[in-house]
Amino acid sequence: LILSKELDTCQQERDQYKLMANQLRERHQSLKKKYRELIDGDPSLPPEKRKQANLAQLLSEAQDRNKHLGEEIRELQQRLGEVQGDNKLLRMTIAKQRLGDDEVGARHFAAHEREDLVQQLEKAREQIETLRYDLQAALDELQDVKEERSFYQDKSDRLNQELNHVLGGHENRIIDVDALCMENRYLQERLKQLQEEVNLLKSNITKYKNALERRKNSKTHSRSSSSALTGVLSAKQVQELLSEDHGCSLPATPQSISDLKSLATALLETIHEKNMVIQHQRQTNKILGNRVAELEKKLRTLEIAGLWSLPGLSYNVSVGFGSGKDTITFSDPMLPVIQRSRSPLLAFTDKPQKTEVQALIYFQIKSNKFSCWDGRRWIIMLAYRHLDKLFNGHNILGCPDLTQLTMKHHKQFIC
């Protein structure tokens, strides 16, 4: 019954649309005739006036026609919206009657909407499958990485044990591989620097030999003729050669000119040698600075790890090159001291000696005035002194002697 009523309404609308189309067609024909009449015009009028009248009439008619067409368009749009609403309501009513449930009827979809939903569902399933495969691949890769990590951990443990066995260390204490690598880098830099110094010394020895040969081969023994310059002059020798009695009163002879040339050459060689020495000292300072920075980092790591003991207790801190060269012990004489075993590769180094600094630190520990920062500062200063001692007593870093520091002004010293 509802479909038949809907069919009747659709037929009525169809008839109305046909009628409107016929009316528009007739109106179009009438306007066409009027346009032809206007184009032909009244033959009694002149051409210009006839043309102006035709244009004005056409403009007014076009405006009227546009107004009517706009109204018709609005009316048709309103009717179209009403018809679409009626169709939607009719579909909902049919769905409710078919399913017999108002709630289920509210979830009814049209055929094209169902197709879109099915396509979206298929795409979602494909994405889920792809993500599932990716997740499985990631889990497999994670498992492989875990196995590789465990393999490298076991390998590093075995390497530490083997190194400990080879170096003859204590069985209960494994040698740190990172410390050995750091020590190896430092020793390589020192070896390279020593090789450069050896080459410089060889060149100086060759130069001195040549100068000695020239002096032996010289025939004259006078001062002017025997002034064979060795290539390295001191300040006193230069002052004597350029004094008023010698330098300013030299005659303009080939011998004096040759002496002055040899003097200039010797001065240039001396400057070059001094520059080389300064360069080597700078490299040494750089190496020592890197070494001290590594020591500070290691001590900071020990402090963060909580390996510092409380005031009054004993603790051992390694301050040498690497992890087994020298051990500086800050301890209470009433408590046992545990010394770390020395590496057999570094058996050539000197044994650590007790200094006044240890007494000062021990005094601070007993008086409960010793902090972690003070301990680290004193240890870094001891490291400076130890490095300074390795370079035959040359104060390269400019660090003052620690035995001369007192409790009064050690707090003003900033490392």
mmCIF file of C-alpha atoms in Angstrom, residues 22-377:
data_model
loop_
_atom_site.group_PDB
_atom_site.id
_atom_site.type_symbol
_atom_site.label_atom_id
_atom_site.label_comp_id
_atom_site.label_asym_id
_atom_site.label_seq_id
_atom_site.Cartn_x
_atom_site.Cartn_y
_atom_site.Cartn_z
ATOM 1 C CA ASN A 22 5.972 22.046 -21.944
ATOM 2 C CA GLN A 23 5.300 25.474 -20.479
ATOM 3 C CA LEU A 24 8.978 26.326 -20.637
ATOM 4 C CA ARG A 25 9.157 25.099 -24.207
ATOM 5 C CA GLU A 26 6.163 27.252 -25.225
ATOM 6 C CA ARG A 27 7.635 30.228 -23.427
ATOM 7 C CA HIS A 28 10.914 29.683 -25.203
ATOM 8 C CA GLN A 29 9.131 29.683 -28.558
ATOM 9 C CA SER A 30 7.282 32.878 -27.717
ATOM 10 C CA LEU A 31 10.472 34.596 -26.610
ATOM 11 C CA LYS A 32 12.116 33.470 -29.799
ATOM 12 C CA LYS A 33 9.376 35.080 -31.849
ATOM 13 C CA LYS A 34 9.609 38.300 -29.850
ATOM 14 C CA TYR A 35 13.348 38.369 -30.342
ATOM 15 C CA ARG A 36 12.929 38.034 -34.102
ATOM 16 C CA GLU A 37 10.347 40.785 -34.124
ATOM 17 C CA LEU A 38 12.657 43.020 -32.136
ATOM 18 C CA ILE A 39 15.485 42.275 -34.487
ATOM 19 C CA ASP A 40 13.322 43.186 -37.486
ATOM 20 C CA GLY A 41 11.931 46.257 -35.623
ATOM 21 C CA ASP A 42 9.776 48.981 -36.906
ATOM 22 C CA PRO A 43 10.914 50.019 -40.393
ATOM 23 C CA SER A 44 9.708 53.582 -39.855
ATOM 24 C CA LEU A 45 12.320 54.276 -37.119
ATOM 25 C CA PRO A 46 15.955 55.125 -37.914
ATOM 26 C CA PRO A 47 18.496 52.290 -37.457
ATOM 27 C CA GLU A 48 20.247 53.783 -34.372
ATOM 28 C CA LYS A 49 17.048 54.373 -32.379
ATOM 29 C CA ARG A 50 15.686 51.033 -33.448
ATOM 30 C CA LYS A 51 18.855 49.349 -32.200
ATOM 31 C CA GLN A 52 18.775 51.185 -28.824
ATOM 32 C CA ALA A 53 15.124 50.314 -28.279
ATOM 33 C CA ASN A 54 15.793 46.678 -29.107
ATOM 34 C CA LEU A 55 18.711 46.504 -26.638
ATOM 35 C CA ALA A 56 16.739 48.117 -23.787
ATOM 36 C CA GLN A 57 13.803 45.834 -24.340
ATOM 37 C CA LEU A 58 16.057 42.777 -24.476
ATOM 38 C CA LEU A 59 17.778 43.808 -21.224
ATOM 39 C CA SER A 60 14.506 44.279 -19.336
ATOM 40 C CA GLU A 61 13.125 40.994 -20.600
ATOM 41 C CA ALA A 62 16.339 39.166 -19.689
ATOM 42 C CA GLN A 63 16.202 40.562 -16.146
ATOM 43 C CA ASP A 64 12.586 39.505 -15.735
ATOM 44 C CA ARG A 65 13.353 36.089 -17.060
ATOM 45 C CA ASN A 66 16.317 35.705 -14.661
ATOM 46 C CA LYS A 67 14.100 36.583 -11.718
ATOM 47 C CA HIS A 68 11.487 34.020 -12.711
ATOM 48 C CA LEU A 69 14.124 31.379 -13.281
ATOM 49 C CA GLY A 70 15.723 32.078 -9.872
ATOM 50 C CA GLU A 71 12.368 31.668 -8.155
ATOM 51 C CA GLU A 72 11.706 28.450 -10.021
ATOM 52 C CA ILE A 73 15.153 27.102 -9.087
ATOM 53 C CA ARG A 74 14.575 27.842 -5.405
ATOM 54 C CA GLU A 75 11.178 26.190 -5.556
ATOM 55 C CA LEU A 76 12.594 23.121 -7.288
ATOM 56 C CA GLN A 77 15.426 22.852 -4.748
ATOM 57 C CA GLN A 78 12.905 23.005 -1.916
ATOM 58 C CA ARG A 79 10.829 20.298 -3.532
ATOM 59 C CA LEU A 80 13.907 18.166 -4.098
ATOM 60 C CA GLY A 81 14.873 18.404 -0.423
ATOM 61 C CA GLU A 82 11.363 17.448 0.638
ATOM 62 C CA VAL A 83 11.340 14.488 -1.726
ATOM 63 C CA GLN A 84 14.731 13.268 -0.459
ATOM 64 C CA GLY A 85 13.519 13.522 3.135
ATOM 65 C CA ASP A 86 10.378 11.594 2.262
ATOM 66 C CA ASN A 87 12.421 8.900 0.528
ATOM 67 C CA LYS A 88 14.730 8.539 3.525
ATOM 68 C CA LEU A 89 11.798 8.334 5.918
ATOM 69 C CA LEU A 90 10.126 5.787 3.671
ATOM 70 C CA ARG A 91 13.269 3.619 3.604
ATOM 71 C CA MET A 92 13.555 3.746 7.373
ATOM 72 C CA THR A 93 9.902 2.775 7.738
ATOM 73 C CA ILE A 94 10.285 -0.154 5.335
ATOM 74 C CA ALA A 95 13.399 -1.346 7.176
ATOM 75 C CA LYS A 96 11.618 -1.177 10.526
ATOM 76 C CA GLN A 97 8.658 -3.149 9.213
ATOM 77 C CA ARG A 98 10.975 -5.740 7.660
ATOM 78 C CA LEU A 99 13.108 -6.298 10.764
ATOM 79 C CA GLY A 100 10.383 -5.801 13.363
ATOM 80 C CA ASP A 101 12.724 -3.903 15.737
ATOM 81 C CA ASP A 102 13.052 -0.171 16.075
ATOM 82 C CA GLU A 103 16.664 -0.292 17.359
ATOM 83 C CA VAL A 104 17.780 -2.630 14.601
ATOM 84 C CA GLY A 105 16.044 -0.470 12.049
ATOM 85 C CA ALA A 106 18.124 2.483 13.126
ATOM 86 C CA ARG A 107 21.247 0.513 12.121
ATOM 87 C CA HIS A 108 20.029 -0.260 8.632
ATOM 88 C CA PHE A 109 22.237 0.850 5.736
ATOM 89 C CA ALA A 110 21.579 1.250 2.079
ATOM 90 C CA ALA A 111 23.105 -1.065 -0.537
ATOM 91 C CA HIS A 112 25.877 1.308 -1.643
ATOM 92 C CA GLU A 113 26.689 2.121 1.977
ATOM 93 C CA ARG A 114 26.989 -1.587 2.708
ATOM 94 C CA GLU A 115 29.421 -1.982 -0.173
ATOM 95 C CA ASP A 116 31.566 0.859 1.157
ATOM 96 C CA LEU A 117 31.557 -0.648 4.635
ATOM 97 C CA VAL A 118 32.557 -4.057 3.285
ATOM 98 C CA GLN A 119 35.450 -2.515 1.343
ATOM 99 C CA GLN A 120 36.638 -0.632 4.426
ATOM 100 C CA LEU A 121 36.409 -3.824 6.479
ATOM 101 C CA GLU A 122 38.515 -5.730 3.937
ATOM 102 C CA LYS A 123 41.150 -2.985 3.910
ATOM 103 C CA ALA A 124 41.247 -2.988 7.707
ATOM 104 C CA ARG A 125 41.728 -6.764 7.747
ATOM 105 C CA GLU A 126 44.592 -6.485 5.268
ATOM 106 C CA GLN A 127 46.244 -3.809 7.413
ATOM 107 C CA ILE A 128 45.819 -5.975 10.509
ATOM 108 C CA GLU A 129 47.463 -8.919 8.767
ATOM 109 C CA THR A 130 50.346 -6.723 7.597
ATOM 110 C CA LEU A 131 50.850 -5.331 11.091
ATOM 111 C CA ARG A 132 50.740 -8.844 12.536
ATOM 112 C CA TYR A 133 53.475 -9.976 10.141
ATOM 113 C CA ASP A 134 55.555 -6.876 10.963
ATOM 114 C CA LEU A 135 55.149 -7.540 14.681
ATOM 115 C CA GLN A 136 56.264 -11.129 14.273
ATOM 116 C CA ALA A 137 59.299 -10.016 12.237
ATOM 117 C CA ALA A 138 60.195 -7.426 14.897
ATOM 118 C CA LEU A 139 59.897 -10.057 17.645
ATOM 119 C CA ASP A 140 62.160 -12.409 15.698
ATOM 120 C CA GLU A 141 64.703 -9.634 15.183
ATOM 121 C CA LEU A 142 64.537 -8.761 18.888
ATOM 122 C CA GLN A 143 65.191 -12.388 19.772
ATOM 123 C CA ASP A 144 68.207 -12.439 17.444
ATOM 124 C CA VAL A 145 69.552 -9.242 18.999
ATOM 125 C CA LYS A 146 69.122 -10.689 22.500
ATOM 126 C CA GLU A 147 70.992 -13.830 21.505
ATOM 127 C CA GLU A 148 73.774 -11.752 19.941
ATOM 128 C CA ARG A 149 73.975 -9.597 23.075
ATOM 129 C CA SER A 150 74.227 -12.648 25.329
ATOM 130 C CA PHE A 151 76.913 -14.057 23.020
ATOM 131 C CA TYR A 152 78.995 -10.880 23.237
ATOM 132 C CA GLN A 153 78.506 -10.715 26.998
ATOM 133 C CA ASP A 154 79.801 -14.255 27.383
ATOM 134 C CA LYS A 155 82.654 -13.452 25.030
ATOM 135 C CA SER A 156 83.625 -10.355 27.028
ATOM 136 C CA ASP A 157 83.511 -12.353 30.273
ATOM 137 C CA ARG A 158 85.741 -15.032 28.794
ATOM 138 C CA LEU A 159 88.086 -12.344 27.464
ATOM 139 C CA ASN A 160 88.331 -10.737 30.898
ATOM 140 C CA GLN A 161 89.067 -14.085 32.511
ATOM 141 C CA GLU A 162 91.683 -14.910 29.886
ATOM 142 C CA LEU A 163 93.359 -11.522 30.311
ATOM 143 C CA ASN A 164 93.314 -11.945 34.054
ATOM 144 C CA HIS A 165 94.933 -15.350 33.694
ATOM 145 C CA VAL A 166 97.538 -14.103 31.190
ATOM 146 C CA LEU A 167 98.471 -11.053 33.237
ATOM 147 C CA GLY A 168 98.760 -13.121 36.400
ATOM 148 C CA GLY A 169 96.174 -11.173 38.347
ATOM 149 C CA HIS A 170 94.144 -12.286 41.273
ATOM 150 C CA GLU A 171 91.498 -14.880 40.492
ATOM 151 C CA ASN A 172 88.733 -13.079 42.372
ATOM 152 C CA ARG A 173 89.321 -9.728 40.673
ATOM 153 C CA ILE A 174 88.845 -9.375 36.918
ATOM 154 C CA ILE A 175 90.963 -6.836 35.070
ATOM 155 C CA ASP A 176 89.045 -4.026 33.401
ATOM 156 C CA VAL A 177 89.446 -4.203 29.622
ATOM 157 C CA ASP A 178 88.474 -0.543 29.162
ATOM 158 C CA ALA A 179 91.229 0.523 31.532
ATOM 159 C CA LEU A 180 93.746 -1.591 29.620
ATOM 160 C CA CYS A 181 92.618 -0.035 26.321
ATOM 161 C CA MET A 182 92.949 3.442 27.809
ATOM 162 C CA GLU A 183 96.417 2.603 29.098
ATOM 163 C CA ASN A 184 97.361 1.165 25.706
ATOM 164 C CA ARG A 185 96.305 4.372 23.926
ATOM 165 C CA TYR A 186 98.306 6.473 26.351
ATOM 166 C CA LEU A 187 101.396 4.290 25.970
ATOM 167 C CA GLN A 188 101.105 4.438 22.183
ATOM 168 C CA GLU A 189 101.015 8.237 22.284
ATOM 169 C CA ARG A 190 103.997 8.290 24.618
ATOM 170 C CA LEU A 191 105.884 5.883 22.359
ATOM 171 C CA LYS A 192 105.199 8.054 19.328
ATOM 172 C CA GLN A 193 106.403 11.135 21.163
ATOM 173 C CA LEU A 194 109.543 9.364 22.361
ATOM 174 C CA GLN A 195 110.291 8.274 18.801
ATOM 175 C CA GLU A 196 110.037 11.880 17.649
ATOM 176 C CA GLU A 197 112.354 12.961 20.449
ATOM 177 C CA VAL A 198 114.825 10.214 19.499
ATOM 178 C CA ASN A 199 114.795 11.423 15.885
ATOM 179 C CA LEU A 200 115.414 14.979 17.064
ATOM 180 C CA LEU A 201 118.318 13.845 19.227
ATOM 181 C CA LYS A 202 119.767 11.869 16.321
ATOM 182 C CA SER A 203 119.634 14.935 14.082
ATOM 183 C CA ASN A 204 121.361 17.008 16.787
ATOM 184 C CA ILE A 205 124.065 14.363 17.191
ATOM 185 C CA THR A 206 124.644 14.321 13.431
ATOM 186 C CA LYS A 207 124.871 18.098 13.414
ATOM 187 C CA TYR A 208 127.378 18.108 16.261
ATOM 188 C CA LYS A 209 129.470 15.452 14.520
ATOM 189 C CA ASN A 210 129.584 17.499 11.321
ATOM 190 C CA ALA A 211 130.576 20.602 13.252
ATOM 191 C CA LEU A 212 133.310 18.660 15.027
ATOM 192 C CA GLU A 213 134.623 17.328 11.728
ATOM 193 C CA ARG A 214 134.683 20.831 10.261
ATOM 194 C CA ARG A 215 136.582 22.067 13.281
ATOM 195 C CA LYS A 216 139.129 19.267 13.042
ATOM 196 C CA ASN A 217 139.665 19.884 9.353
ATOM 197 C CA SER A 218 140.147 23.629 9.761
ATOM 198 C CA LYS A 219 143.769 24.740 9.211
ATOM 199 C CA THR A 220 143.839 28.044 11.043
ATOM 200 C CA HIS A 221 143.606 28.177 14.855
ATOM 201 C CA SER A 222 142.847 31.835 15.261
ATOM 202 C CA ARG A 223 139.619 33.027 16.831
ATOM 203 C CA SER A 224 138.197 34.291 13.568
ATOM 204 C CA SER A 225 139.046 31.133 11.719
ATOM 205 C CA SER A 226 138.330 28.754 14.565
ATOM 206 C CA SER A 227 134.871 30.064 15.230
ATOM 207 C CA ALA A 228 133.228 27.000 13.776
ATOM 208 C CA LEU A 229 129.731 27.172 15.128
ATOM 209 C CA THR A 230 128.185 24.008 16.374
ATOM 210 C CA GLY A 231 124.685 24.980 15.297
ATOM 211 C CA VAL A 232 123.300 25.361 18.834
ATOM 212 C CA LEU A 233 124.353 28.527 20.658
ATOM 213 C CA SER A 234 123.636 29.683 24.141
ATOM 214 C CA ALA A 235 122.671 33.230 25.035
ATOM 215 C CA LYS A 236 126.133 33.880 26.449
ATOM 216 C CA GLN A 237 127.865 32.736 23.239
ATOM 217 C CA VAL A 238 125.640 34.959 21.086
ATOM 218 C CA GLN A 239 126.330 37.930 23.373
ATOM 219 C CA GLU A 240 130.086 37.360 23.095
ATOM 220 C CA LEU A 241 129.979 37.069 19.310
ATOM 221 C CA LEU A 242 127.913 40.259 18.924
ATOM 222 C CA SER A 243 129.814 42.351 21.481
ATOM 223 C CA GLU A 244 131.462 45.642 20.584
ATOM 224 C CA ASP A 245 134.949 44.194 20.646
ATOM 225 C CA HIS A 246 134.080 41.535 18.110
ATOM 226 C CA GLY A 247 130.811 42.059 16.245
ATOM 227 C CA CYS A 248 130.842 45.804 15.614
ATOM 228 C CA SER A 249 134.564 46.068 14.787
ATOM 229 C CA LEU A 250 134.661 43.232 12.269
ATOM 230 C CA PRO A 251 136.244 44.299 8.992
ATOM 231 C CA ALA A 252 134.358 43.739 5.778
ATOM 232 C CA THR A 253 136.387 40.731 4.772
ATOM 233 C CA PRO A 254 135.194 37.436 3.278
ATOM 234 C CA GLN A 255 136.169 35.685 6.521
ATOM 235 C CA SER A 256 134.016 37.993 8.673
ATOM 236 C CA ILE A 257 131.118 37.697 6.235
ATOM 237 C CA SER A 258 131.360 33.912 6.350
ATOM 238 C CA ASP A 259 131.477 34.055 10.167
ATOM 239 C CA LEU A 260 128.345 36.221 10.246
ATOM 240 C CA LYS A 261 126.574 33.862 7.853
ATOM 241 C CA SER A 262 127.523 30.883 9.980
ATOM 242 C CA LEU A 263 126.299 32.796 13.051
ATOM 243 C CA ALA A 264 122.942 33.521 11.390
ATOM 244 C CA THR A 265 122.641 29.881 10.330
ATOM 245 C CA ALA A 266 123.420 28.721 13.847
ATOM 246 C CA LEU A 267 120.823 31.104 15.283
ATOM 247 C CA LEU A 268 118.189 29.849 12.853
ATOM 248 C CA GLU A 269 118.986 26.257 13.759
ATOM 249 C CA THR A 270 118.788 27.134 17.442
ATOM 250 C CA ILE A 271 115.387 28.783 16.953
ATOM 251 C CA HIS A 272 114.188 25.780 14.992
ATOM 252 C CA GLU A 273 115.350 23.433 17.728
ATOM 253 C CA LYS A 274 113.668 25.531 20.413
ATOM 254 C CA ASN A 275 110.461 25.501 18.396
ATOM 255 C CA MET A 276 110.667 21.724 18.149
ATOM 256 C CA VAL A 277 111.180 21.475 21.905
ATOM 257 C CA ILE A 278 108.189 23.746 22.536
ATOM 258 C CA GLN A 279 106.078 21.680 20.151
ATOM 259 C CA HIS A 280 107.057 18.474 21.946
ATOM 260 C CA GLN A 281 106.227 20.061 25.270
ATOM 261 C CA ARG A 282 102.818 21.094 23.959
ATOM 262 C CA GLN A 283 102.160 17.573 22.755
ATOM 263 C CA THR A 284 103.239 16.269 26.145
ATOM 264 C CA ASN A 285 100.894 18.703 27.875
ATOM 265 C CA LYS A 286 98.064 17.601 25.608
ATOM 266 C CA ILE A 287 98.712 13.919 26.322
ATOM 267 C CA LEU A 288 98.920 14.564 30.050
ATOM 268 C CA GLY A 289 95.766 16.679 29.941
ATOM 269 C CA ASN A 290 93.860 13.876 28.221
ATOM 270 C CA ARG A 291 95.232 11.430 30.745
ATOM 271 C CA VAL A 292 94.192 13.588 33.681
ATOM 272 C CA ALA A 293 90.722 14.049 32.144
ATOM 273 C CA GLU A 294 90.374 10.272 31.900
ATOM 274 C CA LEU A 295 91.479 9.934 35.520
ATOM 275 C CA GLU A 296 88.942 12.558 36.613
ATOM 276 C CA LYS A 297 86.219 10.729 34.715
ATOM 277 C CA LYS A 298 87.197 7.452 36.350
ATOM 278 C CA LEU A 299 87.206 9.012 39.814
ATOM 279 C CA ARG A 300 83.832 10.635 39.141
ATOM 280 C CA THR A 301 82.488 7.248 38.101
ATOM 281 C CA LEU A 302 83.779 5.747 41.338
ATOM 282 C CA GLU A 303 82.129 8.533 43.292
ATOM 283 C CA ILE A 304 78.781 8.079 41.532
ATOM 284 C CA ALA A 305 78.957 4.308 41.927
ATOM 285 C CA GLY A 306 79.247 4.747 45.694
ATOM 286 C CA LEU A 307 82.722 3.272 46.021
ATOM 287 C CA TRP A 308 83.852 6.074 48.354
ATOM 288 C CA SER A 309 84.013 5.043 52.004
ATOM 289 C CA LEU A 310 82.635 6.976 54.955
ATOM 290 C CA PRO A 311 84.942 9.099 57.151
ATOM 291 C CA GLY A 312 87.075 6.840 59.328
ATOM 292 C CA LEU A 313 86.914 3.847 56.972
ATOM 293 C CA SER A 314 89.542 2.648 54.503
ATOM 294 C CA TYR A 315 89.337 2.526 50.744
ATOM 295 C CA ASN A 316 91.767 1.919 47.895
ATOM 296 C CA VAL A 317 91.879 4.031 44.739
ATOM 297 C CA SER A 318 94.029 3.239 41.694
ATOM 298 C CA VAL A 319 95.626 6.377 40.266
ATOM 299 C CA GLY A 320 98.367 5.050 37.968
ATOM 300 C CA PHE A 321 98.342 4.538 34.223
ATOM 301 C CA GLY A 322 95.605 1.969 33.720
ATOM 302 C CA SER A 323 94.096 -0.251 36.379
ATOM 303 C CA GLY A 324 97.019 -1.736 38.178
ATOM 304 C CA LYS A 325 100.087 0.471 38.058
ATOM 305 C CA ASP A 326 100.074 2.243 41.398
ATOM 306 C CA THR A 327 97.675 2.182 44.324
ATOM 307 C CA ILE A 328 97.250 5.089 46.706
ATOM 308 C CA THR A 329 95.743 3.890 49.983
ATOM 309 C CA PHE A 330 93.826 6.108 52.395
ATOM 310 C CA SER A 331 93.224 3.986 55.440
ATOM 311 C CA ASP A 332 92.881 3.819 59.182
ATOM 312 C CA PRO A 333 95.842 1.988 60.767
ATOM 313 C CA MET A 334 93.393 0.103 62.982
ATOM 314 C CA LEU A 335 91.633 -1.420 59.931
ATOM 315 C CA PRO A 336 93.066 -3.977 57.463
ATOM 316 C CA VAL A 337 94.323 -2.673 54.112
ATOM 317 C CA ILE A 338 93.640 -4.600 50.917
ATOM 318 C CA GLN A 339 96.187 -3.873 48.183
ATOM 319 C CA ARG A 340 95.446 -4.572 44.592
ATOM 320 C CA SER A 341 97.744 -6.914 42.687
ATOM 321 C CA ARG A 342 100.083 -5.230 40.248
ATOM 322 C CA SER A 343 100.125 -6.037 36.593
ATOM 323 C CA PRO A 344 103.233 -7.960 35.468
ATOM 324 C CA LEU A 345 103.305 -5.863 32.290
ATOM 325 C CA LEU A 346 103.982 -2.779 34.383
ATOM 326 C CA ALA A 347 106.573 -4.242 36.746
ATOM 327 C CA PHE A 348 109.159 -1.671 35.706
ATOM 328 C CA THR A 349 107.389 1.217 37.431
ATOM 329 C CA ASP A 350 108.412 2.538 40.807
ATOM 330 C CA LYS A 351 106.571 1.578 43.949
ATOM 331 C CA PRO A 352 104.336 4.239 45.447
ATOM 332 C CA GLN A 353 105.832 6.087 48.361
ATOM 333 C CA LYS A 354 103.992 7.609 51.266
ATOM 334 C CA THR A 355 104.009 11.389 51.239
ATOM 335 C CA GLU A 356 102.932 14.146 53.544
ATOM 336 C CA VAL A 357 99.698 14.400 51.579
ATOM 337 C CA GLN A 358 98.585 11.000 52.833
ATOM 338 C CA ALA A 359 99.251 12.198 56.375
ATOM 339 C CA LEU A 360 97.176 15.326 55.767
ATOM 340 C CA ILE A 361 94.312 13.302 54.290
ATOM 341 C CA TYR A 362 94.528 10.805 57.141
ATOM 342 C CA PHE A 363 94.329 13.731 59.578
ATOM 343 C CA GLN A 364 91.251 15.051 57.804
ATOM 344 C CA ILE A 365 89.617 11.621 57.844
ATOM 345 C CA LYS A 366 90.213 11.237 61.583
ATOM 346 C CA SER A 367 88.868 14.740 62.235
ATOM 347 C CA ASN A 368 85.756 14.102 60.055
ATOM 348 C CA LYS A 369 86.656 17.006 57.736
ATOM 349 C CA PHE A 370 87.248 14.970 54.611
ATOM 350 C CA SER A 371 84.650 15.120 51.816
ATOM 351 C CA CYS A 372 84.347 13.348 48.480
ATOM 352 C CA TRP A 373 85.364 16.463 46.571
ATOM 353 C CA ASP A 374 88.445 16.956 48.775
ATOM 354 C CA GLY A 375 89.424 13.326 48.216
ATOM 355 C CA ARG A 376 89.036 13.586 44.479
ATOM 356 C CA ARG A 377 90.992 16.841 44.420
#
